[in-house]
Amino acid sequence: MTYRIIDDGTYSEPVQQALEGVLAERLDEGDLEPTLRFWYRESPAVALGRFQAYEDEVAVDYVDQRDIDVVRRLTGGGAMYVEPGAVITYSLYLPREAVPDDIETSYAALDQWAIDALQSIGLEVSHEPLNDIAHPDGKIGGSAQLRKDDAVLHHTTMSYALDTSEMLRVLRIGEEKVSDKAIESAEKRVAVMRDYVDASREEIITALKDTFAERFDAEPGSLPNAVVSEARARASETFATEEWNRKL
């Protein structure tokens, strides 16, 4: 089985989420090789879980004032605040036969290569059921999945240098001033890679790519122009609309 690694392209959050659907469908139809893709974002955003209620998860006035995209993704799970350069997001698009049927087992299996890569640069991380990558001081990242007939989408977002106080303002709190106690509590729940290693975000992504390439004999690839065009159209029709993002 030939694997590809895609590590290019900067897009808005609606386009990124649209790409997930397009690429999963192409794999399901046999038109895409198994692929690892890294995300690069244009601006801060919130990735909202598929079944979450918009007003329950984000500080509506705050995100509106700052024009922060809140985009409902195709996968379940919790809301995540993301910033360009401050998080690392990767997606795996895999044939169903390459993924364990058991959900809990699959989360552990599909993030293990990333855990090994992070350990190789000195991060003390491990899998924490159901779907987290954890450091002894808190959560480094979390994963979510979408399963189709013959394809599995598995994506993971990890904190490299996330602004915890801003995260608290965006997710549910929405106040200009956040108490020291609230920030301290959040820092206990969220561990930030930069607090524990000197490696840059680019160096960490390189370690992830190298580990994946060695593990799965993967080669560099790129997104076809047709895929990007389809994702931009789908973002405009769905992922950038209030009908989709605020429907719950």
PDB file of C-alpha atoms in Angstrom:
ATOM      1  CA  MET A   1       0.000   0.000   0.000  1.00  0.00           C
ATOM      2  CA  THR A   2       1.458   3.367  -1.072  1.00  0.00           C
ATOM      3  CA  TYR A   3       1.090   6.250   1.361  1.00  0.00           C
ATOM      4  CA  ARG A   4       1.407   9.956   0.600  1.00  0.00           C
ATOM      5  CA  ILE A   5       2.372  12.864   2.875  1.00  0.00           C
ATOM      6  CA  ILE A   6       0.893  16.269   2.022  1.00  0.00           C
ATOM      7  CA  ASP A   7       2.597  19.177   3.776  1.00  0.00           C
ATOM      8  CA  ASP A   8       1.602  22.320   1.932  1.00  0.00           C
ATOM      9  CA  GLY A   9      -1.241  24.754   1.363  1.00  0.00           C
ATOM     10  CA  THR A  10      -2.647  27.417   3.702  1.00  0.00           C
ATOM     11  CA  TYR A  11      -6.435  27.659   3.824  1.00  0.00           C
ATOM     12  CA  SER A  12      -9.280  29.173   5.818  1.00  0.00           C
ATOM     13  CA  GLU A  13     -11.001  27.008   8.407  1.00  0.00           C
ATOM     14  CA  PRO A  14     -14.099  26.486   6.193  1.00  0.00           C
ATOM     15  CA  VAL A  15     -11.895  25.256   3.335  1.00  0.00           C
ATOM     16  CA  GLN A  16      -9.881  23.027   5.681  1.00  0.00           C
ATOM     17  CA  GLN A  17     -13.054  21.388   6.966  1.00  0.00           C
ATOM     18  CA  ALA A  18     -14.398  21.040   3.431  1.00  0.00           C
ATOM     19  CA  LEU A  19     -11.172  19.330   2.376  1.00  0.00           C
ATOM     20  CA  GLU A  20     -11.845  16.661   4.982  1.00  0.00           C
ATOM     21  CA  GLY A  21     -15.094  15.686   3.312  1.00  0.00           C
ATOM     22  CA  VAL A  22     -13.723  15.831  -0.227  1.00  0.00           C
ATOM     23  CA  LEU A  23     -10.643  13.741   0.551  1.00  0.00           C
ATOM     24  CA  ALA A  24     -12.553  11.151   2.592  1.00  0.00           C
ATOM     25  CA  GLU A  25     -15.037  10.755  -0.245  1.00  0.00           C
ATOM     26  CA  ARG A  26     -12.289  10.395  -2.838  1.00  0.00           C
ATOM     27  CA  LEU A  27     -10.618   7.687  -0.787  1.00  0.00           C
ATOM     28  CA  ASP A  28     -13.966   5.950  -0.296  1.00  0.00           C
ATOM     29  CA  GLU A  29     -14.456   5.961  -4.069  1.00  0.00           C
ATOM     30  CA  GLY A  30     -10.952   4.627  -4.737  1.00  0.00           C
ATOM     31  CA  ASP A  31      -9.644   7.914  -6.169  1.00  0.00           C
ATOM     32  CA  LEU A  32      -7.115   8.733  -3.422  1.00  0.00           C
ATOM     33  CA  GLU A  33      -4.119   6.924  -1.996  1.00  0.00           C
ATOM     34  CA  PRO A  34      -3.850   6.537   1.786  1.00  0.00           C
ATOM     35  CA  THR A  35      -2.673   9.960   2.903  1.00  0.00           C
ATOM     36  CA  LEU A  36      -1.294  11.961   5.825  1.00  0.00           C
ATOM     37  CA  ARG A  37      -2.044  15.687   5.527  1.00  0.00           C
ATOM     38  CA  PHE A  38      -0.815  18.575   7.683  1.00  0.00           C
ATOM     39  CA  TRP A  39      -2.949  21.703   8.044  1.00  0.00           C
ATOM     40  CA  TYR A  40      -1.862  25.344   7.742  1.00  0.00           C
ATOM     41  CA  ARG A  41      -4.482  27.929   8.716  1.00  0.00           C
ATOM     42  CA  GLU A  42      -5.008  31.538   7.658  1.00  0.00           C
ATOM     43  CA  SER A  43      -6.449  32.862  10.931  1.00  0.00           C
ATOM     44  CA  PRO A  44      -7.639  31.880  14.426  1.00  0.00           C
ATOM     45  CA  ALA A  45     -10.766  29.734  14.447  1.00  0.00           C
ATOM     46  CA  VAL A  46     -12.893  27.313  16.401  1.00  0.00           C
ATOM     47  CA  ALA A  47     -13.472  23.801  15.104  1.00  0.00           C
ATOM     48  CA  LEU A  48     -16.880  22.897  16.498  1.00  0.00           C
ATOM     49  CA  GLY A  49     -17.866  19.259  16.999  1.00  0.00           C
ATOM     50  CA  ARG A  50     -20.523  17.976  14.601  1.00  0.00           C
ATOM     51  CA  PHE A  51     -23.198  17.613  17.284  1.00  0.00           C
ATOM     52  CA  GLN A  52     -22.388  20.596  19.505  1.00  0.00           C
ATOM     53  CA  ALA A  53     -24.673  23.582  20.057  1.00  0.00           C
ATOM     54  CA  TYR A  54     -22.993  26.773  18.829  1.00  0.00           C
ATOM     55  CA  GLU A  55     -24.073  29.068  21.663  1.00  0.00           C
ATOM     56  CA  ASP A  56     -23.208  26.480  24.306  1.00  0.00           C
ATOM     57  CA  GLU A  57     -19.598  26.200  23.146  1.00  0.00           C
ATOM     58  CA  VAL A  58     -18.394  29.636  22.076  1.00  0.00           C
ATOM     59  CA  ALA A  59     -18.579  33.168  23.445  1.00  0.00           C
ATOM     60  CA  VAL A  60     -20.779  34.446  20.628  1.00  0.00           C
ATOM     61  CA  ASP A  61     -20.229  38.195  21.092  1.00  0.00           C
ATOM     62  CA  TYR A  62     -16.482  37.768  21.459  1.00  0.00           C
ATOM     63  CA  VAL A  63     -15.988  35.685  18.305  1.00  0.00           C
ATOM     64  CA  ASP A  64     -18.296  37.989  16.328  1.00  0.00           C
ATOM     65  CA  GLN A  65     -16.384  41.094  17.409  1.00  0.00           C
ATOM     66  CA  ARG A  66     -13.064  39.548  16.419  1.00  0.00           C
ATOM     67  CA  ASP A  67     -14.347  37.845  13.277  1.00  0.00           C
ATOM     68  CA  ILE A  68     -13.157  34.419  14.464  1.00  0.00           C
ATOM     69  CA  ASP A  69     -14.426  31.633  12.221  1.00  0.00           C
ATOM     70  CA  VAL A  70     -16.461  29.019  14.071  1.00  0.00           C
ATOM     71  CA  VAL A  71     -16.823  26.047  11.756  1.00  0.00           C
ATOM     72  CA  ARG A  72     -18.767  22.875  12.399  1.00  0.00           C
ATOM     73  CA  ARG A  73     -16.681  19.901  11.353  1.00  0.00           C
ATOM     74  CA  LEU A  74     -17.817  16.521  10.052  1.00  0.00           C
ATOM     75  CA  THR A  75     -16.574  14.633  13.111  1.00  0.00           C
ATOM     76  CA  GLY A  76     -17.930  14.565  16.650  1.00  0.00           C
ATOM     77  CA  GLY A  77     -16.121  15.545  19.828  1.00  0.00           C
ATOM     78  CA  GLY A  78     -15.465  18.856  21.507  1.00  0.00           C
ATOM     79  CA  ALA A  79     -14.822  22.401  20.345  1.00  0.00           C
ATOM     80  CA  MET A  80     -11.179  23.343  19.770  1.00  0.00           C
ATOM     81  CA  TYR A  81      -9.702  26.822  19.549  1.00  0.00           C
ATOM     82  CA  VAL A  82      -6.882  26.954  16.992  1.00  0.00           C
ATOM     83  CA  GLU A  83      -4.353  29.604  15.987  1.00  0.00           C
ATOM     84  CA  PRO A  84      -1.960  29.670  13.005  1.00  0.00           C
ATOM     85  CA  GLY A  85       1.484  28.558  14.140  1.00  0.00           C
ATOM     86  CA  ALA A  86       0.231  27.594  17.606  1.00  0.00           C
ATOM     87  CA  VAL A  87      -1.238  24.166  16.906  1.00  0.00           C
ATOM     88  CA  ILE A  88      -0.339  21.146  14.796  1.00  0.00           C
ATOM     89  CA  THR A  89      -3.212  19.447  13.018  1.00  0.00           C
ATOM     90  CA  TYR A  90      -2.861  16.339  10.889  1.00  0.00           C
ATOM     91  CA  SER A  91      -5.381  14.155   9.097  1.00  0.00           C
ATOM     92  CA  LEU A  92      -5.164  10.532   8.055  1.00  0.00           C
ATOM     93  CA  TYR A  93      -7.286   9.229   5.188  1.00  0.00           C
ATOM     94  CA  LEU A  94      -7.111   5.448   5.329  1.00  0.00           C
ATOM     95  CA  PRO A  95      -8.896   2.477   3.769  1.00  0.00           C
ATOM     96  CA  ARG A  96     -11.252   0.786   6.200  1.00  0.00           C
ATOM     97  CA  GLU A  97      -9.230  -2.440   6.017  1.00  0.00           C
ATOM     98  CA  ALA A  98      -6.173  -0.629   7.469  1.00  0.00           C
ATOM     99  CA  VAL A  99      -8.029   0.539  10.594  1.00  0.00           C
ATOM    100  CA  PRO A 100      -9.087  -1.600  13.583  1.00  0.00           C
ATOM    101  CA  ASP A 101     -12.850  -2.054  13.795  1.00  0.00           C
ATOM    102  CA  ASP A 102     -12.873  -1.331  17.516  1.00  0.00           C
ATOM    103  CA  ILE A 103     -13.104   2.440  17.978  1.00  0.00           C
ATOM    104  CA  GLU A 104     -10.965   2.703  21.116  1.00  0.00           C
ATOM    105  CA  THR A 105      -8.280   0.457  19.637  1.00  0.00           C
ATOM    106  CA  SER A 106      -8.246   2.490  16.436  1.00  0.00           C
ATOM    107  CA  TYR A 107      -7.627   5.796  18.203  1.00  0.00           C
ATOM    108  CA  ALA A 108      -4.610   4.353  19.991  1.00  0.00           C
ATOM    109  CA  ALA A 109      -3.280   2.704  16.837  1.00  0.00           C
ATOM    110  CA  LEU A 110      -3.688   5.686  14.504  1.00  0.00           C
ATOM    111  CA  ASP A 111      -1.930   8.153  16.831  1.00  0.00           C
ATOM    112  CA  GLN A 112       0.882   5.829  17.945  1.00  0.00           C
ATOM    113  CA  TRP A 113       3.305   6.892  15.206  1.00  0.00           C
ATOM    114  CA  ALA A 114       2.796  10.534  16.274  1.00  0.00           C
ATOM    115  CA  ILE A 115       3.343   9.676  19.928  1.00  0.00           C
ATOM    116  CA  ASP A 116       6.576   7.900  18.965  1.00  0.00           C
ATOM    117  CA  ALA A 117       7.700  10.963  16.985  1.00  0.00           C
ATOM    118  CA  LEU A 118       6.982  13.319  19.881  1.00  0.00           C
ATOM    119  CA  GLN A 119       8.816  11.034  22.290  1.00  0.00           C
ATOM    120  CA  SER A 120      11.811  11.058  19.930  1.00  0.00           C
ATOM    121  CA  ILE A 121      12.206  14.818  20.429  1.00  0.00           C
ATOM    122  CA  GLY A 122      11.877  14.597  24.197  1.00  0.00           C
ATOM    123  CA  LEU A 123       8.149  15.028  24.858  1.00  0.00           C
ATOM    124  CA  GLU A 124       6.769  12.774  27.573  1.00  0.00           C
ATOM    125  CA  VAL A 125       3.462  11.840  25.945  1.00  0.00           C
ATOM    126  CA  SER A 126       1.177   8.812  25.769  1.00  0.00           C
ATOM    127  CA  HIS A 127      -2.237   7.768  24.538  1.00  0.00           C
ATOM    128  CA  GLU A 128      -5.060   8.427  26.993  1.00  0.00           C
ATOM    129  CA  PRO A 129      -8.399   6.755  26.171  1.00  0.00           C
ATOM    130  CA  LEU A 130     -10.529   7.428  24.413  1.00  0.00           C
ATOM    131  CA  ASN A 131      -8.902   9.846  21.996  1.00  0.00           C
ATOM    132  CA  ASP A 132      -6.286  12.059  23.685  1.00  0.00           C
ATOM    133  CA  ILE A 133      -2.530  12.502  23.469  1.00  0.00           C
ATOM    134  CA  ALA A 134      -1.533  13.373  27.020  1.00  0.00           C
ATOM    135  CA  HIS A 135       1.437  14.780  28.912  1.00  0.00           C
ATOM    136  CA  PRO A 136       1.723  14.270  32.698  1.00  0.00           C
ATOM    137  CA  ASP A 137       0.785  17.969  33.076  1.00  0.00           C
ATOM    138  CA  GLY A 138      -2.287  17.870  30.825  1.00  0.00           C
ATOM    139  CA  LYS A 139      -3.744  17.198  27.410  1.00  0.00           C
ATOM    140  CA  ILE A 140      -1.478  17.823  24.409  1.00  0.00           C
ATOM    141  CA  GLY A 141      -4.022  16.913  21.748  1.00  0.00           C
ATOM    142  CA  GLY A 142      -7.241  15.180  20.830  1.00  0.00           C
ATOM    143  CA  SER A 143      -8.543  13.178  17.877  1.00  0.00           C
ATOM    144  CA  ALA A 144     -11.820  12.551  16.100  1.00  0.00           C
ATOM    145  CA  GLN A 145     -12.960  10.188  13.359  1.00  0.00           C
ATOM    146  CA  LEU A 146     -15.427   9.804  10.517  1.00  0.00           C
ATOM    147  CA  ARG A 147     -16.052   6.350   9.052  1.00  0.00           C
ATOM    148  CA  LYS A 148     -17.457   5.711   5.600  1.00  0.00           C
ATOM    149  CA  ASP A 149     -18.039   2.425   3.763  1.00  0.00           C
ATOM    150  CA  ASP A 150     -14.431   1.964   2.658  1.00  0.00           C
ATOM    151  CA  ALA A 151     -12.621   4.898   4.259  1.00  0.00           C
ATOM    152  CA  VAL A 152     -11.729   6.335   7.647  1.00  0.00           C
ATOM    153  CA  LEU A 153     -10.911   9.973   8.334  1.00  0.00           C
ATOM    154  CA  HIS A 154      -8.884  10.428  11.512  1.00  0.00           C
ATOM    155  CA  HIS A 155      -7.719  13.913  12.468  1.00  0.00           C
ATOM    156  CA  THR A 156      -5.749  15.142  15.456  1.00  0.00           C
ATOM    157  CA  THR A 157      -5.022  18.641  16.754  1.00  0.00           C
ATOM    158  CA  MET A 158      -2.167  19.229  19.204  1.00  0.00           C
ATOM    159  CA  SER A 159      -1.178  22.376  21.069  1.00  0.00           C
ATOM    160  CA  TYR A 160       2.274  23.702  20.255  1.00  0.00           C
ATOM    161  CA  ALA A 161       2.049  27.256  21.668  1.00  0.00           C
ATOM    162  CA  LEU A 162      -1.645  27.925  22.199  1.00  0.00           C
ATOM    163  CA  ASP A 163      -2.666  31.125  24.020  1.00  0.00           C
ATOM    164  CA  THR A 164      -4.596  29.611  26.938  1.00  0.00           C
ATOM    165  CA  SER A 165      -6.115  32.902  28.103  1.00  0.00           C
ATOM    166  CA  GLU A 166      -7.430  33.624  24.603  1.00  0.00           C
ATOM    167  CA  MET A 167      -8.807  30.108  24.399  1.00  0.00           C
ATOM    168  CA  LEU A 168     -10.786  30.791  27.563  1.00  0.00           C
ATOM    169  CA  ARG A 169     -12.225  33.987  26.099  1.00  0.00           C
ATOM    170  CA  VAL A 170     -13.259  32.269  22.875  1.00  0.00           C
ATOM    171  CA  LEU A 171     -14.686  29.073  24.344  1.00  0.00           C
ATOM    172  CA  ARG A 172     -17.719  29.864  26.537  1.00  0.00           C
ATOM    173  CA  ILE A 173     -16.236  32.669  28.666  1.00  0.00           C
ATOM    174  CA  GLY A 174     -15.934  35.584  26.275  1.00  0.00           C
ATOM    175  CA  GLU A 175     -14.680  38.176  28.781  1.00  0.00           C
ATOM    176  CA  GLU A 176     -11.983  40.726  28.144  1.00  0.00           C
ATOM    177  CA  LYS A 177     -10.414  39.801  31.460  1.00  0.00           C
ATOM    178  CA  VAL A 178     -10.035  36.201  32.526  1.00  0.00           C
ATOM    179  CA  SER A 179      -9.191  35.438  36.130  1.00  0.00           C
ATOM    180  CA  ASP A 180      -5.786  34.042  37.060  1.00  0.00           C
ATOM    181  CA  LYS A 181      -7.617  31.130  38.665  1.00  0.00           C
ATOM    182  CA  ALA A 182      -9.386  30.265  35.410  1.00  0.00           C
ATOM    183  CA  ILE A 183      -6.134  30.441  33.424  1.00  0.00           C
ATOM    184  CA  GLU A 184      -4.347  28.283  35.990  1.00  0.00           C
ATOM    185  CA  SER A 185      -7.158  25.725  35.838  1.00  0.00           C
ATOM    186  CA  ALA A 186      -7.036  25.630  32.027  1.00  0.00           C
ATOM    187  CA  GLU A 187      -3.267  25.244  32.044  1.00  0.00           C
ATOM    188  CA  LYS A 188      -3.680  22.159  34.186  1.00  0.00           C
ATOM    189  CA  ARG A 189      -5.965  20.674  31.541  1.00  0.00           C
ATOM    190  CA  VAL A 190      -4.001  21.786  28.454  1.00  0.00           C
ATOM    191  CA  ALA A 191      -0.291  21.100  28.051  1.00  0.00           C
ATOM    192  CA  VAL A 192       1.616  23.158  25.490  1.00  0.00           C
ATOM    193  CA  MET A 193       4.561  21.527  23.697  1.00  0.00           C
ATOM    194  CA  ARG A 194       6.723  24.636  23.754  1.00  0.00           C
ATOM    195  CA  ASP A 195       6.793  24.533  27.551  1.00  0.00           C
ATOM    196  CA  TYR A 196       8.667  21.216  27.465  1.00  0.00           C
ATOM    197  CA  VAL A 197      10.906  21.193  24.363  1.00  0.00           C
ATOM    198  CA  ASP A 198      13.020  23.728  22.495  1.00  0.00           C
ATOM    199  CA  ALA A 199      12.065  22.343  19.079  1.00  0.00           C
ATOM    200  CA  SER A 200      10.251  24.710  16.737  1.00  0.00           C
ATOM    201  CA  ARG A 201       6.866  23.833  15.305  1.00  0.00           C
ATOM    202  CA  GLU A 202       8.531  23.161  11.947  1.00  0.00           C
ATOM    203  CA  GLU A 203      11.033  20.792  13.578  1.00  0.00           C
ATOM    204  CA  ILE A 204       8.220  18.892  15.286  1.00  0.00           C
ATOM    205  CA  ILE A 205       6.327  18.537  12.005  1.00  0.00           C
ATOM    206  CA  THR A 206       9.520  17.279  10.366  1.00  0.00           C
ATOM    207  CA  ALA A 207       9.890  14.660  13.114  1.00  0.00           C
ATOM    208  CA  LEU A 208       6.280  13.613  12.553  1.00  0.00           C
ATOM    209  CA  LYS A 209       6.778  13.319   8.794  1.00  0.00           C
ATOM    210  CA  ASP A 210      10.029  11.385   9.166  1.00  0.00           C
ATOM    211  CA  THR A 211       8.517   8.910  11.607  1.00  0.00           C
ATOM    212  CA  PHE A 212       5.452   8.363   9.435  1.00  0.00           C
ATOM    213  CA  ALA A 213       7.562   7.932   6.287  1.00  0.00           C
ATOM    214  CA  GLU A 214       9.767   5.346   7.981  1.00  0.00           C
ATOM    215  CA  ARG A 215       6.823   3.497   9.507  1.00  0.00           C
ATOM    216  CA  PHE A 216       4.664   3.358   6.377  1.00  0.00           C
ATOM    217  CA  ASP A 217       7.157   3.831   3.531  1.00  0.00           C
ATOM    218  CA  ALA A 218       5.382   7.050   2.574  1.00  0.00           C
ATOM    219  CA  GLU A 219       6.330   9.529  -0.141  1.00  0.00           C
ATOM    220  CA  PRO A 220       5.682  13.276  -0.549  1.00  0.00           C
ATOM    221  CA  GLY A 221       2.514  14.279  -2.357  1.00  0.00           C
ATOM    222  CA  SER A 222       0.315  17.297  -3.005  1.00  0.00           C
ATOM    223  CA  LEU A 223      -3.347  18.182  -3.252  1.00  0.00           C
ATOM    224  CA  PRO A 224      -4.687  18.079  -6.816  1.00  0.00           C
ATOM    225  CA  ASN A 225      -6.045  21.416  -8.012  1.00  0.00           C
ATOM    226  CA  ALA A 226      -9.422  19.793  -8.601  1.00  0.00           C
ATOM    227  CA  VAL A 227      -9.630  18.757  -4.946  1.00  0.00           C
ATOM    228  CA  VAL A 228      -8.848  22.269  -3.735  1.00  0.00           C
ATOM    229  CA  SER A 229     -11.384  23.775  -6.136  1.00  0.00           C
ATOM    230  CA  GLU A 230     -14.063  21.353  -4.983  1.00  0.00           C
ATOM    231  CA  ALA A 231     -13.270  22.134  -1.336  1.00  0.00           C
ATOM    232  CA  ARG A 232     -13.488  25.888  -1.931  1.00  0.00           C
ATOM    233  CA  ALA A 233     -16.888  25.443  -3.555  1.00  0.00           C
ATOM    234  CA  ARG A 234     -18.109  23.216  -0.736  1.00  0.00           C
ATOM    235  CA  ALA A 235     -16.824  25.686   1.860  1.00  0.00           C
ATOM    236  CA  SER A 236     -18.801  28.475   0.218  1.00  0.00           C
ATOM    237  CA  GLU A 237     -21.953  26.352   0.002  1.00  0.00           C
ATOM    238  CA  THR A 238     -21.756  24.770   3.469  1.00  0.00           C
ATOM    239  CA  PHE A 239     -18.843  25.250   5.853  1.00  0.00           C
ATOM    240  CA  ALA A 240     -18.786  29.058   5.699  1.00  0.00           C
ATOM    241  CA  THR A 241     -22.551  29.407   6.183  1.00  0.00           C
ATOM    242  CA  GLU A 242     -24.539  30.143   9.315  1.00  0.00           C
ATOM    243  CA  GLU A 243     -27.017  27.458   8.288  1.00  0.00           C
ATOM    244  CA  TRP A 244     -24.331  24.821   8.808  1.00  0.00           C
ATOM    245  CA  ASN A 245     -22.335  26.334  11.647  1.00  0.00           C
ATOM    246  CA  ARG A 246     -25.205  27.570  13.828  1.00  0.00           C
ATOM    247  CA  LYS A 247     -27.780  24.920  13.036  1.00  0.00           C
ATOM    248  CA  LEU A 248     -27.700  23.575  16.607  1.00  0.00           C
TER     249      LEU A 248
END
